[in-house]
Coordinates of N, CA and C in Angstrom, one line a residue:
M1012 N -13.1 -53.7 16.0 CA -13.8 -52.8 15.1 C -13.7 -53.1 13.7
T1013 N -14.7 -53.0 12.9 CA -14.6 -53.3 11.5 C -13.9 -52.1 10.7
D1014 N -13.5 -52.4 9.5 CA -12.9 -51.4 8.7 C -14.0 -50.4 8.2
E1015 N -15.2 -50.9 8.1 CA -16.3 -50.1 7.6 C -16.6 -49.0 8.6
K1016 N -16.4 -47.8 8.2 CA -16.6 -46.7 9.2 C -18.1 -46.4 9.3
D1017 N -18.6 -46.3 10.5 CA -20.0 -46.0 10.8 C -20.0 -44.9 11.8
I1018 N -19.8 -43.6 11.3 CA -19.7 -42.5 12.1 C -21.0 -42.1 12.8
I1019 N -21.1 -42.1 14.1 CA -22.3 -41.7 14.7 C -22.3 -40.3 15.3
I1020 N -21.1 -39.8 15.6 CA -21.0 -38.4 16.1 C -20.0 -37.7 15.3
Q1021 N -20.4 -36.5 14.8 CA -19.4 -35.6 14.2 C -19.4 -34.3 14.9
V1022 N -18.3 -33.8 15.3 CA -18.2 -32.5 16.0 C -17.4 -31.6 15.1
K1023 N -18.0 -30.4 14.8 CA -17.3 -29.5 13.9 C -17.2 -28.1 14.5
G1024 N -15.9 -27.7 14.6 CA -15.6 -26.4 15.1 C -16.2 -26.0 16.4
L1025 N -16.3 -27.0 17.3 CA -17.0 -26.7 18.6 C -16.3 -25.7 19.5
K1026 N -17.0 -24.7 19.9 CA -16.5 -23.7 20.8 C -17.5 -23.6 22.0
K1027 N -16.9 -23.3 23.2 CA -17.7 -23.1 24.3 C -17.1 -22.0 25.2
N1028 N -17.8 -20.9 25.4 CA -17.4 -19.9 26.3 C -18.2 -19.8 27.5
F1029 N -17.6 -19.5 28.7 CA -18.4 -19.2 29.9 C -18.1 -17.7 30.2
G1030 N -19.0 -16.8 29.8 CA -18.6 -15.4 29.9 C -17.4 -15.1 28.9
N1031 N -16.4 -14.5 29.5 CA -15.2 -14.2 28.7 C -14.2 -15.4 28.6
L1032 N -14.5 -16.4 29.4 CA -13.6 -17.6 29.4 C -13.9 -18.5 28.3
E1033 N -12.9 -18.7 27.4 CA -13.0 -19.6 26.3 C -12.5 -21.0 26.7
V1034 N -13.4 -21.9 26.8 CA -12.9 -23.3 27.3 C -12.7 -24.2 26.2
L1035 N -13.5 -24.2 25.1 CA -13.3 -24.9 23.9 C -13.1 -24.0 22.8
K1036 N -12.0 -24.1 22.0 CA -11.6 -23.1 21.1 C -11.7 -23.6 19.6
G1037 N -12.5 -24.6 19.4 CA -12.6 -25.1 18.0 C -12.2 -26.6 17.9
V1038 N -13.1 -27.5 18.4 CA -12.7 -28.9 18.4 C -13.5 -29.6 17.3
D1039 N -12.7 -30.4 16.5 CA -13.3 -31.3 15.5 C -13.1 -32.7 15.9
M1040 N -14.1 -33.6 15.7 CA -13.9 -35.0 16.1 C -15.0 -35.8 15.4
E1041 N -14.6 -37.0 15.0 CA -15.6 -38.0 14.6 C -15.5 -39.2 15.4
I1042 N -16.6 -39.8 15.8 CA -16.6 -41.0 16.6 C -17.5 -42.1 16.0
D1043 N -16.9 -43.2 15.8 CA -17.5 -44.3 15.1 C -18.3 -45.2 16.1
R1044 N -19.3 -45.9 15.5 CA -20.0 -46.8 16.4 C -19.1 -47.9 16.9
G1045 N -19.2 -48.2 18.2 CA -18.4 -49.3 18.8 C -17.0 -48.8 19.1
E1046 N -16.6 -47.6 18.9 CA -15.3 -47.1 19.2 C -15.2 -46.6 20.6
V1047 N -14.0 -46.8 21.2 CA -13.7 -46.3 22.5 C -12.7 -45.2 22.4
V1048 N -13.2 -44.0 22.6 CA -12.3 -42.8 22.4 C -11.9 -42.3 23.9
V1049 N -10.6 -42.3 24.1 CA -10.2 -41.9 25.5 C -9.6 -40.5 25.4
I1050 N -10.1 -39.6 26.2 CA -9.6 -38.2 26.1 C -8.8 -37.9 27.4
I1051 N -7.5 -37.5 27.1 CA -6.6 -37.2 28.2 C -6.2 -35.8 28.1
G1052 N -5.6 -35.3 29.2 CA -5.1 -33.9 29.2 C -5.1 -33.3 30.6
P1053 N -4.4 -32.2 30.7 CA -4.4 -31.5 32.1 C -5.7 -31.0 32.5
S1054 N -5.9 -30.7 33.8 CA -7.1 -30.1 34.3 C -7.3 -28.8 33.6
G1055 N -8.5 -28.5 33.3 CA -8.8 -27.2 32.7 C -8.6 -27.2 31.2
S1056 N -8.3 -28.3 30.6 CA -8.1 -28.4 29.1 C -9.4 -28.4 28.3
G1057 N -10.5 -28.6 29.0 CA -11.8 -28.6 28.3 C -12.4 -30.0 28.1
K1058 N -11.8 -31.0 28.7 CA -12.3 -32.4 28.5 C -13.7 -32.6 28.9
S1059 N -14.0 -32.2 30.2 CA -15.3 -32.4 30.7 C -16.3 -31.5 30.0
T1060 N -15.9 -30.3 29.7 CA -16.9 -29.4 29.0 C -17.2 -30.0 27.6
F1061 N -16.2 -30.6 27.0 CA -16.5 -31.3 25.7 C -17.5 -32.4 25.9
L1062 N -17.4 -33.2 26.9 CA -18.4 -34.3 27.1 C -19.7 -33.7 27.4
R1063 N -19.8 -32.7 28.2 CA -21.1 -32.1 28.6 C -21.8 -31.4 27.4
C1064 N -21.0 -31.0 26.4 CA -21.5 -30.4 25.1 C -22.1 -31.6 24.3
L1065 N -21.5 -32.7 24.3 CA -22.0 -33.9 23.5 C -23.4 -34.3 23.9
N1066 N -23.7 -34.2 25.2 CA -25.1 -34.6 25.5 C -25.9 -33.3 25.9
L1067 N -25.4 -32.1 25.5 CA -26.1 -30.9 25.7 C -26.4 -30.5 27.1
L1068 N -25.6 -31.0 28.1 CA -25.7 -30.5 29.4 C -25.1 -29.0 29.4
E1069 N -24.3 -28.8 28.4 CA -23.8 -27.4 28.1 C -24.1 -27.2 26.6
K1070 N -24.7 -26.0 26.4 CA -25.0 -25.6 25.0 C -23.8 -25.0 24.3
P1071 N -23.3 -25.5 23.2 CA -22.1 -25.0 22.6 C -22.3 -23.5 22.2
T1072 N -21.3 -22.7 22.2 CA -21.3 -21.3 21.8 C -21.3 -21.2 20.3
E1073 N -20.5 -22.1 19.7 CA -20.3 -22.1 18.2 C -20.0 -23.5 17.8
G1074 N -20.2 -23.7 16.5 CA -19.9 -25.0 15.9 C -21.1 -25.9 15.8
D1075 N -21.0 -27.1 15.5 CA -22.1 -28.0 15.4 C -21.7 -29.4 15.9
I1076 N -22.8 -30.2 16.3 CA -22.6 -31.6 16.6 C -23.7 -32.4 15.9
L1077 N -23.2 -33.3 15.1 CA -24.2 -34.2 14.3 C -24.2 -35.5 14.9
F1078 N -25.4 -36.0 15.1 CA -25.7 -37.4 15.6 C -26.4 -38.1 14.5
H1079 N -25.8 -39.2 14.0 CA -26.3 -39.9 12.8 C -26.6 -38.9 11.7
G1080 N -25.7 -38.0 11.5 CA -25.8 -37.0 10.4 C -26.7 -35.9 10.6
E1081 N -27.4 -35.8 11.7 CA -28.4 -34.8 12.0 C -27.9 -33.8 13.1
S1082 N -28.0 -32.5 12.8 CA -27.5 -31.6 13.8 C -28.4 -31.6 15.1
I1083 N -27.8 -31.7 16.2 CA -28.5 -31.7 17.5 C -28.8 -30.3 18.0
L1084 N -28.3 -29.3 17.3 CA -28.4 -27.9 17.7 C -29.5 -27.2 16.9
K1085 N -30.1 -27.9 15.9 CA -31.1 -27.3 15.1 C -32.4 -27.0 15.9
K1086 N -33.1 -26.0 15.4 CA -34.3 -25.6 16.1 C -35.3 -26.8 16.1
G1087 N -36.1 -26.9 17.1 CA -37.1 -28.0 17.2 C -36.6 -29.4 17.5
M1088 N -35.3 -29.5 17.8 CA -34.7 -30.8 18.2 C -35.2 -31.2 19.5
N1089 N -35.7 -32.4 19.6 CA -36.2 -32.9 20.9 C -35.0 -33.3 21.8
I1090 N -34.6 -32.4 22.6 CA -33.3 -32.6 23.4 C -33.4 -33.8 24.3
D1091 N -34.6 -34.0 25.0 CA -34.8 -35.1 25.9 C -34.7 -36.4 25.2
K1092 N -35.3 -36.5 24.0 CA -35.2 -37.7 23.2 C -33.8 -38.1 22.9
Y1093 N -33.1 -37.0 22.4 CA -31.7 -37.2 22.1 C -30.8 -37.6 23.3
R1094 N -31.1 -37.0 24.4 CA -30.3 -37.3 25.6 C -30.5 -38.8 26.1
E1095 N -31.6 -39.3 25.7 CA -31.8 -40.7 26.1 C -30.8 -41.7 25.4
K1096 N -30.3 -41.2 24.3 CA -29.3 -42.0 23.5 C -27.9 -42.0 24.1
F1097 N -27.8 -41.0 25.1 CA -26.4 -40.8 25.7 C -26.5 -41.1 27.2
G1098 N -25.7 -42.1 27.6 CA -25.6 -42.3 29.1 C -24.4 -41.5 29.5
M1099 N -24.5 -41.1 30.8 CA -23.3 -40.3 31.3 C -23.0 -40.8 32.7
V1100 N -21.7 -41.2 32.9 CA -21.3 -41.6 34.3 C -20.4 -40.5 34.8
F1101 N -20.8 -40.0 35.9 CA -20.1 -38.8 36.5 C -19.0 -39.3 37.5
Q1102 N -18.2 -38.4 37.9 CA -17.1 -38.6 38.9 C -17.8 -38.9 40.2
L1103 N -18.8 -38.2 40.6 CA -19.4 -38.4 41.9 C -20.7 -39.1 42.0
F1104 N -20.9 -40.1 41.1 CA -22.0 -41.1 41.1 C -23.4 -40.5 40.9
N1105 N -23.7 -39.4 41.6 CA -25.1 -38.8 41.4 C -26.2 -39.8 41.6
L1106 N -26.1 -40.7 42.6 CA -27.2 -41.6 43.0 C -28.2 -40.9 43.9
F1107 N -29.4 -41.5 43.9 CA -30.4 -40.9 44.8 C -30.2 -41.6 46.2
E1108 N -29.8 -40.9 47.2 CA -29.5 -41.5 48.5 C -30.7 -42.1 49.2
N1109 N -31.9 -41.6 48.9 CA -33.1 -42.1 49.5 C -33.7 -43.3 48.8
L1110 N -33.1 -43.8 47.8 CA -33.6 -44.9 47.0 C -32.7 -46.1 47.1
S1111 N -33.2 -47.3 47.1 CA -32.4 -48.5 47.2 C -31.6 -48.6 45.9
V1112 N -30.6 -49.5 45.8 CA -29.8 -49.8 44.6 C -30.8 -50.1 43.5
L1113 N -31.7 -51.1 43.7 CA -32.6 -51.5 42.6 C -33.4 -50.3 42.1
D1114 N -33.9 -49.5 43.0 CA -34.7 -48.4 42.6 C -33.9 -47.3 41.8
N1115 N -32.7 -47.2 42.2 CA -31.8 -46.2 41.5 C -31.6 -46.6 40.1
V1116 N -31.5 -47.9 39.9 CA -31.3 -48.4 38.5 C -32.6 -48.4 37.7
S1117 N -33.7 -48.7 38.4 CA -35.0 -48.9 37.6 C -35.8 -47.6 37.4
I1118 N -35.5 -46.5 38.2 CA -36.3 -45.3 38.2 C -36.4 -44.7 36.8
G1119 N -35.3 -44.6 36.1 CA -35.3 -43.9 34.8 C -36.1 -44.7 33.8
Q1120 N -36.1 -46.0 33.9 CA -36.9 -46.8 33.0 C -38.4 -46.5 33.2
R1121 N -38.8 -46.4 34.5 CA -40.2 -46.3 34.9 C -40.6 -44.8 34.5
K1122 N -39.8 -43.9 34.9 CA -40.2 -42.5 34.7 C -40.1 -42.0 33.2
V1123 N -39.0 -42.3 32.6 CA -38.8 -41.8 31.2 C -39.3 -42.7 30.2
K1124 N -39.1 -44.0 30.3 CA -39.5 -45.0 29.3 C -40.9 -45.6 29.6
K1125 N -41.5 -45.2 30.8 CA -42.8 -45.6 31.1 C -43.0 -47.2 31.1
I1126 N -41.9 -47.8 31.6 CA -41.9 -49.3 31.7 C -42.5 -49.7 33.1
S1127 N -43.2 -50.8 33.1 CA -43.9 -51.2 34.4 C -42.8 -51.5 35.4
K1128 N -43.1 -51.3 36.7 CA -42.2 -51.5 37.8 C -41.6 -52.9 37.7
E1129 N -42.5 -53.9 37.5 CA -42.1 -55.3 37.4 C -41.0 -55.5 36.3
E1130 N -41.3 -55.0 35.2 CA -40.4 -55.2 34.0 C -39.1 -54.4 34.3
A1131 N -39.2 -53.2 34.8 CA -38.0 -52.4 35.1 C -37.1 -53.1 36.1
D1132 N -37.7 -53.6 37.2 CA -37.0 -54.3 38.2 C -36.3 -55.5 37.7
K1133 N -37.0 -56.2 36.8 CA -36.4 -57.5 36.3 C -35.1 -57.1 35.5
Y1134 N -35.2 -56.1 34.6 CA -34.1 -55.7 33.8 C -33.0 -55.2 34.7
S1135 N -33.4 -54.4 35.7 CA -32.4 -53.8 36.6 C -31.6 -54.9 37.3
L1136 N -32.3 -55.9 37.7 CA -31.6 -57.0 38.4 C -30.6 -57.7 37.5
E1137 N -30.9 -57.9 36.2 CA -30.0 -58.4 35.3 C -28.7 -57.6 35.2
L1138 N -28.9 -56.3 35.1 CA -27.8 -55.3 35.0 C -27.0 -55.3 36.2
L1139 N -27.6 -55.4 37.4 CA -26.9 -55.4 38.7 C -26.0 -56.7 38.8
K1140 N -26.6 -57.8 38.2 CA -25.8 -59.1 38.2 C -24.6 -58.8 37.3
K1141 N -24.8 -58.1 36.1 CA -23.7 -57.9 35.2 C -22.6 -57.1 35.8
V1142 N -22.9 -56.2 36.7 CA -21.8 -55.4 37.3 C -21.4 -55.9 38.7
G1143 N -21.9 -57.2 39.0 CA -21.4 -57.9 40.2 C -22.1 -57.4 41.5
L1144 N -23.3 -56.9 41.4 CA -23.9 -56.3 42.6 C -25.3 -56.9 42.9
A1145 N -25.5 -58.1 42.4 CA -26.8 -58.8 42.6 C -27.2 -58.9 44.1
D1146 N -26.1 -58.9 45.0 CA -26.4 -59.1 46.4 C -26.7 -57.7 47.1
K1147 N -26.7 -56.7 46.3 CA -26.8 -55.3 47.0 C -28.1 -54.6 46.5
V1148 N -29.1 -55.4 46.0 CA -30.3 -54.8 45.4 C -31.0 -53.9 46.4
N1149 N -31.1 -54.4 47.7 CA -31.9 -53.7 48.7 C -31.1 -52.7 49.5
A1150 N -29.8 -52.6 49.3 CA -28.9 -51.7 50.0 C -29.2 -50.3 49.5
Y1151 N -28.8 -49.3 50.3 CA -28.9 -47.9 50.0 C -27.4 -47.4 49.7
P1152 N -27.3 -46.3 48.9 CA -26.0 -45.8 48.5 C -25.1 -45.6 49.7
S1153 N -25.6 -45.2 50.8 CA -24.8 -44.9 52.0 C -24.1 -46.2 52.5
Q1154 N -24.6 -47.3 52.1 CA -24.1 -48.6 52.6 C -23.0 -49.2 51.7
L1155 N -22.8 -48.5 50.6 CA -21.9 -49.0 49.5 C -20.5 -48.3 49.6
S1156 N -19.5 -49.0 49.1 CA -18.2 -48.4 48.8 C -18.3 -47.5 47.6
G1157 N -17.3 -46.7 47.4 CA -17.2 -45.9 46.2 C -17.3 -46.7 44.9
G1158 N -16.5 -47.7 44.9 CA -16.5 -48.6 43.7 C -17.9 -49.2 43.4
Q1159 N -18.6 -49.6 44.5 CA -19.9 -50.2 44.3 C -20.9 -49.1 43.8
K1160 N -20.8 -47.9 44.4 CA -21.7 -46.8 43.9 C -21.5 -46.5 42.4
Q1161 N -20.2 -46.5 42.0 CA -19.9 -46.3 40.6 C -20.5 -47.4 39.7
R1162 N -20.4 -48.6 40.2 CA -21.0 -49.7 39.4 C -22.5 -49.6 39.3
V1163 N -23.1 -49.2 40.4 CA -24.6 -48.9 40.3 C -24.9 -47.8 39.3
A1164 N -24.0 -46.8 39.3 CA -24.2 -45.7 38.3 C -24.1 -46.2 36.9
I1165 N -23.2 -47.1 36.7 CA -23.0 -47.7 35.3 C -24.2 -48.5 35.0
A1166 N -24.7 -49.3 35.9 CA -25.9 -50.1 35.7 C -27.1 -49.2 35.4
R1167 N -27.2 -48.1 36.1 CA -28.3 -47.2 35.9 C -28.3 -46.6 34.5
T1168 N -27.1 -46.3 34.0 CA -26.9 -45.8 32.7 C -27.2 -46.8 31.6
L1169 N -26.8 -48.0 31.8 CA -27.1 -49.1 30.9 C -28.6 -49.4 30.8
A1170 N -29.3 -49.2 31.9 CA -30.7 -49.5 32.0 C -31.5 -48.7 30.9
M1171 N -31.0 -47.5 30.5 CA -31.7 -46.7 29.5 C -31.3 -47.1 28.1
N1172 N -30.5 -48.2 27.9 CA -30.1 -48.6 26.6 C -29.5 -47.5 25.7
P1173 N -28.5 -46.8 26.2 CA -28.0 -45.7 25.4 C -27.2 -46.3 24.2
E1174 N -27.0 -45.4 23.2 CA -26.1 -45.8 22.1 C -24.7 -45.5 22.4
V1175 N -24.5 -44.5 23.2 CA -23.2 -44.0 23.6 C -23.1 -43.7 25.1
I1176 N -22.0 -44.1 25.7 CA -21.8 -43.7 27.1 C -20.6 -42.8 27.3
L1177 N -20.8 -41.7 28.0 CA -19.8 -40.8 28.3 C -19.3 -41.0 29.7
F1178 N -18.0 -41.1 29.9 CA -17.5 -41.3 31.3 C -16.6 -40.1 31.6
D1179 N -17.1 -39.4 32.7 CA -16.3 -38.2 33.0 C -15.5 -38.5 34.3
E1180 N -14.2 -38.9 34.1 CA -13.4 -39.1 35.3 C -14.1 -40.1 36.3
A1181 N -14.6 -41.2 35.7 CA -15.4 -42.1 36.5 C -14.7 -42.8 37.7
T1182 N -13.3 -42.8 37.6 CA -12.6 -43.5 38.7 C -11.8 -42.5 39.6
S1183 N -11.9 -41.2 39.3 CA -10.9 -40.3 40.0 C -11.3 -40.0 41.5
A1184 N -12.6 -40.3 41.8 CA -13.0 -40.1 43.2 C -12.8 -41.4 44.1
L1185 N -12.3 -42.4 43.5 CA -12.3 -43.7 44.1 C -10.9 -44.0 44.8
D1186 N -11.0 -44.8 45.8 CA -9.7 -45.3 46.4 C -9.0 -46.2 45.4
P1187 N -7.7 -46.2 45.4 CA -7.0 -47.0 44.4 C -7.5 -48.4 44.2
E1188 N -7.8 -49.1 45.3 CA -8.2 -50.5 45.2 C -9.5 -50.7 44.5
M1189 N -10.3 -49.6 44.5 CA -11.6 -49.7 43.9 C -11.6 -49.3 42.4
V1190 N -10.6 -48.7 42.0 CA -10.5 -48.3 40.6 C -10.6 -49.4 39.6
G1191 N -9.9 -50.5 40.0 CA -9.8 -51.7 39.1 C -11.2 -52.3 38.8
E1192 N -12.0 -52.4 39.9 CA -13.3 -53.0 39.7 C -14.2 -52.2 38.7
V1193 N -14.1 -50.9 38.7 CA -14.9 -50.1 37.8 C -14.3 -50.2 36.4
L1194 N -13.0 -50.1 36.3 CA -12.3 -50.2 34.9 C -12.7 -51.6 34.3
Q1195 N -12.8 -52.6 35.1 CA -13.1 -53.9 34.6 C -14.5 -53.9 33.9
I1196 N -15.4 -53.3 34.6 CA -16.8 -53.2 34.0 C -16.7 -52.4 32.7
M1197 N -15.9 -51.3 32.7 CA -15.8 -50.5 31.5 C -15.1 -51.3 30.3
R1198 N -14.1 -52.1 30.7 CA -13.5 -53.0 29.7 C -14.5 -53.9 29.1
K1199 N -15.4 -54.5 29.9 CA -16.4 -55.5 29.5 C -17.3 -54.8 28.5
L1200 N -17.7 -53.5 28.8 CA -18.6 -52.8 27.9 C -18.0 -52.6 26.6
A1201 N -16.7 -52.3 26.6 CA -15.9 -52.1 25.4 C -15.9 -53.3 24.5
E1202 N -15.7 -54.5 25.2 CA -15.7 -55.8 24.5 C -17.0 -56.1 23.9
D1203 N -18.1 -55.6 24.6 CA -19.5 -55.8 24.1 C -19.8 -54.9 22.9
G1204 N -18.9 -54.0 22.6 CA -19.1 -53.1 21.4 C -19.8 -51.8 21.8
M1205 N -19.9 -51.4 23.0 CA -20.5 -50.1 23.4 C -19.6 -49.0 22.9
T1206 N -20.2 -48.0 22.3 CA -19.5 -46.7 21.9 C -19.3 -45.9 23.2
M1207 N -18.0 -45.6 23.4 CA -17.7 -44.9 24.7 C -16.7 -43.7 24.5
V1208 N -17.0 -42.6 25.1 CA -16.1 -41.5 25.2 C -15.7 -41.3 26.6
V1209 N -14.4 -41.5 26.9 CA -13.9 -41.7 28.3 C -12.9 -40.6 28.6
V1210 N -13.2 -39.7 29.5 CA -12.2 -38.8 30.1 C -11.6 -39.5 31.3
T1211 N -10.3 -39.7 31.3 CA -9.7 -40.4 32.4 C -8.2 -40.0 32.5
H1212 N -7.6 -40.3 33.7 CA -6.2 -40.2 33.9 C -5.5 -41.6 33.9
E1213 N -6.4 -42.6 33.7 CA -5.9 -44.0 33.8 C -5.2 -44.4 32.5
M1214 N -3.9 -44.2 32.4 CA -3.2 -44.4 31.2 C -3.2 -45.9 30.7
G1215 N -3.1 -46.8 31.7 CA -3.2 -48.3 31.4 C -4.5 -48.6 30.7
F1216 N -5.6 -48.1 31.1 CA -6.9 -48.3 30.5 C -6.9 -47.7 29.1
A1217 N -6.3 -46.5 29.0 CA -6.3 -45.8 27.7 C -5.5 -46.6 26.7
R1218 N -4.4 -47.2 27.1 CA -3.5 -47.9 26.2 C -4.2 -49.3 25.8
E1219 N -4.8 -49.9 26.8 CA -5.3 -51.3 26.6 C -6.7 -51.3 25.9
V1220 N -7.5 -50.4 26.3 CA -8.9 -50.5 25.9 C -9.3 -49.5 24.9
G1221 N -8.6 -48.3 24.8 CA -9.0 -47.3 23.9 C -8.7 -47.7 22.4
D1222 N -9.6 -47.3 21.5 CA -9.3 -47.5 20.1 C -8.5 -46.3 19.6
R1223 N -8.7 -45.2 20.3 CA -8.0 -43.9 19.9 C -7.9 -43.1 21.2
V1224 N -6.7 -42.4 21.3 CA -6.5 -41.5 22.4 C -6.5 -40.1 21.8
V1225 N -7.2 -39.2 22.5 CA -7.2 -37.7 22.1 C -6.6 -36.9 23.3
F1226 N -5.5 -36.2 23.0 CA -4.9 -35.4 24.0 C -5.4 -33.9 23.8
M1227 N -6.0 -33.4 24.8 CA -6.5 -32.0 24.7 C -5.7 -31.1 25.7
D1228 N -5.5 -29.9 25.2 CA -4.9 -28.9 26.1 C -5.3 -27.5 25.6
G1229 N -5.6 -26.7 26.6 CA -6.0 -25.3 26.3 C -7.2 -25.1 25.4
G1230 N -8.1 -26.1 25.4 CA -9.3 -26.0 24.6 C -9.2 -26.5 23.2
Y1231 N -8.1 -27.1 22.9 CA -7.9 -27.7 21.5 C -7.6 -29.2 21.6
V1232 N -7.8 -29.9 20.5 CA -7.2 -31.2 20.3 C -5.8 -31.0 19.8
V1233 N -4.8 -31.4 20.6 CA -3.4 -31.2 20.3 C -2.9 -32.4 19.4
E1234 N -3.3 -33.6 19.8 CA -2.8 -34.8 19.2 C -3.8 -35.9 19.4
E1235 N -3.9 -36.8 18.4 CA -4.7 -38.0 18.6 C -4.2 -39.1 17.7
G1236 N -4.6 -40.3 18.1 CA -4.1 -41.5 17.3 C -4.2 -42.8 18.1
D1237 N -3.5 -43.8 17.6 CA -3.5 -45.1 18.3 C -2.9 -44.9 19.7
P1238 N -3.6 -45.4 20.7 CA -3.2 -45.2 22.1 C -1.8 -45.6 22.4
R1239 N -1.3 -46.7 21.9 CA 0.0 -47.1 22.2 C 1.0 -46.1 21.6
E1240 N 0.7 -45.7 20.4 CA 1.6 -44.7 19.6 C 1.6 -43.4 20.4
V1241 N 0.5 -42.9 20.7 CA 0.4 -41.5 21.3 C 1.1 -41.6 22.7
I1242 N 0.8 -42.6 23.5 CA 1.3 -42.7 24.9 C 2.8 -43.0 24.9
S1243 N 3.2 -43.9 24.0 CA 4.6 -44.3 24.1 C 5.5 -43.4 23.3
N1244 N 4.9 -42.7 22.2 CA 5.7 -42.0 21.3 C 5.0 -40.7 20.9
P1245 N 4.7 -39.8 21.8 CA 4.0 -38.6 21.4 C 4.8 -37.7 20.5
K1246 N 4.1 -37.0 19.6 CA 4.7 -36.2 18.6 C 4.9 -34.7 19.2
H1247 N 3.9 -34.3 19.9 CA 3.9 -32.9 20.4 C 4.6 -32.7 21.7
Q1248 N 5.3 -31.6 21.9 CA 5.9 -31.3 23.1 C 5.0 -31.2 24.3
R1249 N 3.8 -30.6 24.0 CA 2.8 -30.5 25.1 C 2.3 -31.9 25.6
T1250 N 2.1 -32.8 24.6 CA 1.7 -34.2 25.0 C 2.9 -34.8 25.8
K1251 N 4.1 -34.6 25.3 CA 5.3 -35.2 26.0 C 5.3 -34.7 27.5
N1252 N 5.1 -33.4 27.6 CA 5.2 -32.8 29.0 C 4.1 -33.4 29.9
F1253 N 2.9 -33.5 29.4 CA 1.8 -34.0 30.2 C 2.1 -35.5 30.6
L1254 N 2.5 -36.3 29.6 CA 2.7 -37.7 29.8 C 3.9 -38.0 30.7
S1255 N 4.9 -37.1 30.7 CA 6.0 -37.3 31.6 C 5.6 -37.2 33.0
K1256 N 4.6 -36.5 33.3 CA 4.1 -36.3 34.7 C 3.1 -37.5 35.1
M1257 N 2.5 -38.1 34.0 CA 1.5 -39.1 34.3 C 2.1 -40.5 34.4
L1258 N 3.2 -40.8 33.7 CA 3.6 -42.2 33.6 C 4.8 -42.5 34.5

């Protein structure tokens, strides 16, 4: 990363309630272009809700989110256009079971970007090669391992050429031996300069690939900083307690 800051996302005083339940209680964050921000914390700390607010799958209750300096919550904002800039990789893949691997990757390009089938398939094939699945183009999701499904999901996300990719526990539903193959792809994306916000329990990934680690608990950012520093030498007791269970 360069020293020159290029902030693409600014989160200010973000709150999210579900009825009487306050899940986010005032989160502030800035994310630079090309930065890998890894969010860690116990279940129920608000990590996934934070991600879902970033791409407006959840509408914030209070606060603001700026993308390239412009509020995404202002009236008249074209939410679909904005969402195209954000890829999201979910814990449970969310593939279309009735479509082949190739069609799963190309459908968004055809339907949303109105690209011809021929062009979309060609680009999708390149991306499937990139994630090591060129031999699975005609397979269906039911014929794939969990790790392969998640790699298809990543290729499908890349197909939309997003500026930012959000990963919500992308490896937590996988068998241990498949976790590595997905993290490897995520590492490669980081090396290629993709801006990523990653919610994960994989501390090795956080330490090696993250530019910054954010520890959330109880709907707040408790601590953030250089991954090696936060993970090896946390300042806050809550961070210490969490990491003592994880490491």
